[in-house]
Structure formats: C-alpha cells, structure tokens
GROMACS .gro file of C-alpha atoms in nm:
model
  187
    1MET     CA    1  17.292   6.687   2.151
    2ASN     CA    2  17.444   6.416   2.345
    3LEU     CA    3  17.387   6.062   2.331
    4PRO     CA    4  17.214   5.928   2.605
    5LYS     CA    5  17.409   5.649   2.819
    6THR     CA    6  17.123   5.444   2.879
    7LYS     CA    7  16.813   5.294   2.714
    8LYS     CA    8  16.616   5.431   3.003
    9GLU     CA    9  16.784   5.762   2.981
   10LEU     CA   10  16.688   5.729   2.611
   11TYR     CA   11  16.293   5.659   2.675
   12ASP     CA   12  16.280   5.875   2.990
   13THR     CA   13  16.389   6.202   2.761
   14TYR     CA   14  16.147   6.381   2.535
   15TYR     CA   15  16.314   6.410   2.175
   16LEU     CA   16  16.104   6.586   1.877
   17LYS     CA   17  16.173   6.378   1.558
   18ASN     CA   18  16.408   6.597   1.421
   19GLU     CA   19  16.651   6.564   1.718
   20LEU     CA   20  16.611   6.176   1.678
   21VAL     CA   21  16.719   6.222   1.301
   22LYS     CA   22  17.009   6.453   1.425
   23LEU     CA   23  17.127   6.196   1.683
   24CYS     CA   24  17.101   5.928   1.407
   25LYS     CA   25  17.324   6.126   1.167
   26ASN     CA   26  17.580   6.206   1.436
   27TYR     CA   27  17.635   5.838   1.492
   28GLY     CA   28  17.591   5.686   1.144
   29LEU     CA   29  17.237   5.528   1.198
   30PRO     CA   30  16.971   5.516   0.955
   31THR     CA   31  16.760   5.838   0.941
   32THR     CA   32  16.433   5.761   0.790
   33GLY     CA   33  16.119   5.603   0.960
   34LEU     CA   34  15.853   5.685   1.236
   35LYS     CA   35  15.989   5.825   1.582
   36GLU     CA   36  15.957   5.465   1.713
   37ASN     CA   37  16.207   5.340   1.431
   38LEU     CA   38  16.474   5.635   1.529
   39LEU     CA   39  16.442   5.531   1.896
   40GLU     CA   40  16.500   5.180   1.836
   41TYR     CA   41  16.847   5.261   1.609
   42ILE     CA   42  16.978   5.473   1.899
   43CYS     CA   43  16.877   5.200   2.157
   44GLY     CA   44  17.076   4.946   1.981
   45PHE     CA   45  17.326   5.170   1.921
   46ILE     CA   46  17.398   5.263   2.283
   47GLU     CA   47  17.351   4.898   2.374
   48LYS     CA   48  17.607   4.771   2.094
   49LYS     CA   49  17.384   4.571   1.901
   50THR     CA   50  17.385   4.548   1.524
   51VAL     CA   51  17.138   4.849   1.393
   52LYS     CA   52  16.928   4.742   1.084
   53LYS     CA   53  16.731   4.954   0.893
   54ILE     CA   54  16.339   4.920   0.945
   55ILE     CA   55  16.191   4.894   0.616
   56GLY     CA   56  15.841   5.039   0.556
   57LYS     CA   57  15.627   4.936   0.264
   58GLN     CA   58  15.655   5.180  -0.019
   59LYS     CA   59  15.380   5.326  -0.144
   60LYS     CA   60  15.274   5.351  -0.509
   61VAL     CA   61  15.083   5.689  -0.580
   62ASN     CA   62  14.828   5.657  -0.883
   63SER     CA   63  14.802   6.032  -0.977
   64ASN     CA   64  14.570   5.892  -1.218
   65PHE     CA   65  14.329   5.774  -0.986
   66GLU     CA   66  13.991   5.931  -0.958
   67PRO     CA   67  13.806   5.843  -0.663
   68SER     CA   68  13.434   5.818  -0.693
   69LEU     CA   69  13.147   5.700  -0.455
   70LYS     CA   70  13.090   5.385  -0.593
   71LYS     CA   71  13.451   5.266  -0.642
   72ILE     CA   72  13.635   5.101  -0.380
   73ILE     CA   73  13.927   5.285  -0.213
   74ASP     CA   74  14.240   5.271  -0.405
   75ILE     CA   75  14.485   4.990  -0.287
   76ASN     CA   76  14.763   5.256  -0.301
   77TYR     CA   77  14.566   5.507  -0.127
   78SER     CA   78  14.719   5.810   0.051
   79ASN     CA   79  14.598   6.134   0.191
   80ASN     CA   80  14.704   6.352  -0.118
   81GLU     CA   81  14.543   6.627  -0.276
   82ILE     CA   82  14.326   6.438  -0.496
   83HIS     CA   83  14.149   6.260  -0.212
   84ARG     CA   84  14.114   6.578  -0.025
   85ALA     CA   85  13.964   6.727  -0.312
   86PHE     CA   86  13.727   6.473  -0.345
   87PHE     CA   87  13.623   6.439   0.030
   88LYS     CA   88  13.572   6.832   0.041
   89GLU     CA   89  13.359   6.796  -0.258
   90THR     CA   90  13.143   6.511  -0.107
   91ILE     CA   91  13.138   6.582   0.268
   92GLY     CA   92  13.182   6.976   0.279
   93LYS     CA   93  13.444   7.243   0.263
   94TYR     CA   94  13.467   7.194   0.644
   95PHE     CA   95  13.621   6.825   0.563
   96LYS     CA   96  13.981   6.778   0.720
   97PHE     CA   97  14.174   6.457   0.775
   98ASN     CA   98  14.196   6.325   1.130
   99VAL     CA   99  14.379   6.047   1.278
  100GLN     CA  100  14.105   5.823   1.349
  101PHE     CA  101  13.974   5.861   0.990
  102MET     CA  102  14.331   5.819   0.844
  103ASN     CA  103  14.366   5.503   1.047
  104TRP     CA  104  14.017   5.387   0.893
  105MET     CA  105  14.138   5.448   0.548
  106GLU     CA  106  14.462   5.274   0.560
  107GLU     CA  107  14.293   4.961   0.698
  108ASN     CA  108  14.025   4.979   0.446
  109LYS     CA  109  14.201   5.046   0.134
  110GLY     CA  110  14.106   4.780  -0.132
  111LYS     CA  111  13.796   4.660   0.063
  112ASN     CA  112  13.539   4.898   0.104
  113THR     CA  113  13.391   5.176  -0.122
  114TYR     CA  114  13.442   5.551  -0.105
  115ASN     CA  115  13.052   5.575   0.002
  116GLU     CA  116  13.146   5.379   0.334
  117ALA     CA  117  13.412   5.593   0.410
  118ILE     CA  118  13.221   5.901   0.383
  119LYS     CA  119  12.953   5.733   0.636
  120ILE     CA  120  13.264   5.658   0.854
  121TYR     CA  121  13.378   6.007   0.836
  122ASN     CA  122  13.034   6.140   0.927
  123LYS     CA  123  13.003   5.885   1.240
  124ILE     CA  124  13.359   5.993   1.373
  125ALA     CA  125  13.266   6.366   1.332
  126PHE     CA  126  12.897   6.310   1.501
  127GLU     CA  127  13.136   6.115   1.785
  128LYS     CA  128  13.347   6.365   1.817
  129LYS     CA  129  13.067   6.663   1.857
  130SER     CA  130  12.903   6.453   2.127
  131GLY     CA  131  13.182   6.446   2.348
  132LYS     CA  132  13.291   6.095   2.262
  133LYS     CA  133  13.692   6.089   2.293
  134ASN     CA  134  13.905   5.997   2.008
  135ILE     CA  135  14.193   5.736   2.048
  136ILE     CA  136  14.514   5.898   2.097
  137ARG     CA  137  14.815   5.674   2.019
  138LYS     CA  138  15.084   5.634   2.259
  139GLN     CA  139  15.348   5.851   2.053
  140PHE     CA  140  15.165   6.142   2.072
  141GLU     CA  141  15.266   6.248   2.403
  142TYR     CA  142  15.176   6.601   2.337
  143ASN     CA  143  14.829   6.541   2.235
  144HIS     CA  144  14.793   6.317   2.593
  145TYR     CA  145  14.911   6.594   2.796
  146THR     CA  146  14.700   6.850   2.651
  147ARG     CA  147  14.387   6.643   2.660
  148ASP     CA  148  14.464   6.564   3.024
  149PHE     CA  149  14.557   6.903   3.113
  150PHE     CA  150  14.215   7.047   2.998
  151GLU     CA  151  14.014   6.787   3.155
  152ASP     CA  152  14.142   6.916   3.478
  153ASN     CA  153  14.197   7.288   3.381
  154PRO     CA  154  13.888   7.386   3.180
  155ASN     CA  155  13.933   7.745   3.267
  156LEU     CA  156  14.276   7.797   3.171
  157SER     CA  157  14.430   7.883   2.842
  158LYS     CA  158  14.596   7.692   2.544
  159ASN     CA  159  14.922   7.928   2.600
  160ASP     CA  160  14.905   7.793   2.964
  161CYS     CA  161  14.906   7.449   2.870
  162ILE     CA  162  15.196   7.500   2.598
  163LYS     CA  163  15.385   7.649   2.904
  164CYS     CA  164  15.328   7.364   3.152
  165TRP     CA  165  15.419   7.108   2.826
  166ASN     CA  166  15.752   7.310   2.754
  167TYR     CA  167  15.843   7.256   3.130
  168LYS     CA  168  15.727   6.912   3.147
  169LYS     CA  169  15.894   6.794   2.811
  170LYS     CA  170  16.235   6.878   2.931
  171GLN     CA  171  16.237   6.686   3.240
  172ILE     CA  172  16.358   6.337   3.284
  173GLY     CA  173  16.074   6.063   3.300
  174LYS     CA  174  15.730   6.046   3.212
  175HIS     CA  175  15.612   6.306   2.986
  176LYS     CA  176  15.239   6.281   3.130
  177TYR     CA  177  15.031   6.555   3.293
  178GLU     CA  178  15.012   6.609   3.662
  179LYS     CA  179  14.822   6.832   3.868
  180GLU     CA  180  15.159   7.008   4.013
  181ASP     CA  181  15.255   7.089   3.651
  182ILE     CA  182  15.057   7.398   3.668
  183LYS     CA  183  15.293   7.535   3.958
  184ILE     CA  184  15.508   7.658   3.662
  185LEU     CA  185  15.255   7.881   3.573
  186GLU     CA  186  15.306   8.078   3.910
  187MET     CA  187  15.691   8.150   3.839
   0.00000   0.00000   0.00000
C-alpha cells in the first residue's frame, strides 16, 4: 500500500483501520489508537511534522466488581462479559450493546446507578422500534452509507447495498451514498 502524497488524498481515500495500521508500521509511526488517531499520524508524516503519539486514558478493569441495580456504575466500567451477563439477566436475553447505550454508559460511569442505565437502555430500544434514528458518528462511513442506501432503495437487498458500498469505498472522494451508486448493480 502506497503512502498518499497529500492530506486531501489521505482523507479522500477510504481505509480500513488495519490498512492504516500497516501504513503506520511501514513508516515507523504509532500504530495504536482510534482510526482518527492513525489518520492524524499519517497526515503529520505527509506534512513533515513531528508526529507525537496520542495517549488515551488507560482503563483499570475491576474483575471483582459485581454490578447491581442500586450500585453506581463502576468508574472503571467497560463493556465486558461481567456487564453483558448482568444486563442479559436484568433486561433479558435479547440485550445487546449498542453504540448509543455504550456512549451513555461511558458518559455516566461513577454518576448514575445501573437501574438508571437499564431505564436508558429500554428507552433507546423503544425509540429504535418506533423508528427514531440513532445518531451515527462520522467515522462510521459504512453505517451512514447503509442507512442512506436503504432510505432511498427499500426494495433492494443487503447484498445490493454491499456491492454498491464496495464500489464506492474504492473511489477517491466522499464515501456518501448517491442515487447514481446503484448503476454498479447493472454492470
């Protein structure tokens, strides 16, 4: 994989995280962090700037912590098997971590109780069933693409969407769904 020549070329090309890690390894750059961090490292390298590793907060996982309805959410909370088992037991076997709930948990650890977390989870699940859209963060381009694709093409299949996405992500520029993307299905 070749190093992009400009910042614009870097940001206009779609990369999987593992591809960015490989680029970073090839040029002696830090290889840990979010996709956004890796892009910043590569961008700095392209622009011949000093590249400093972005250090995130280290989480201490307390494997002895047992959540209960009355307890405050553990300050070192993580979406681990202990919490998954607790939520499945209290909410039901259909429980699954979702982005909106995980973000709420991250913002409310050490502040709210697990009972409040369950109320929030149920509210999120209800809103999802009633058709309210969840917020998708900008780095999840595939999720944005999929949502927009199916809003415009409710009769097409997931395989059709994937074919269009695979074509789109190889193009230089924005990776947002456009009506003309479905032309690839006729080829």
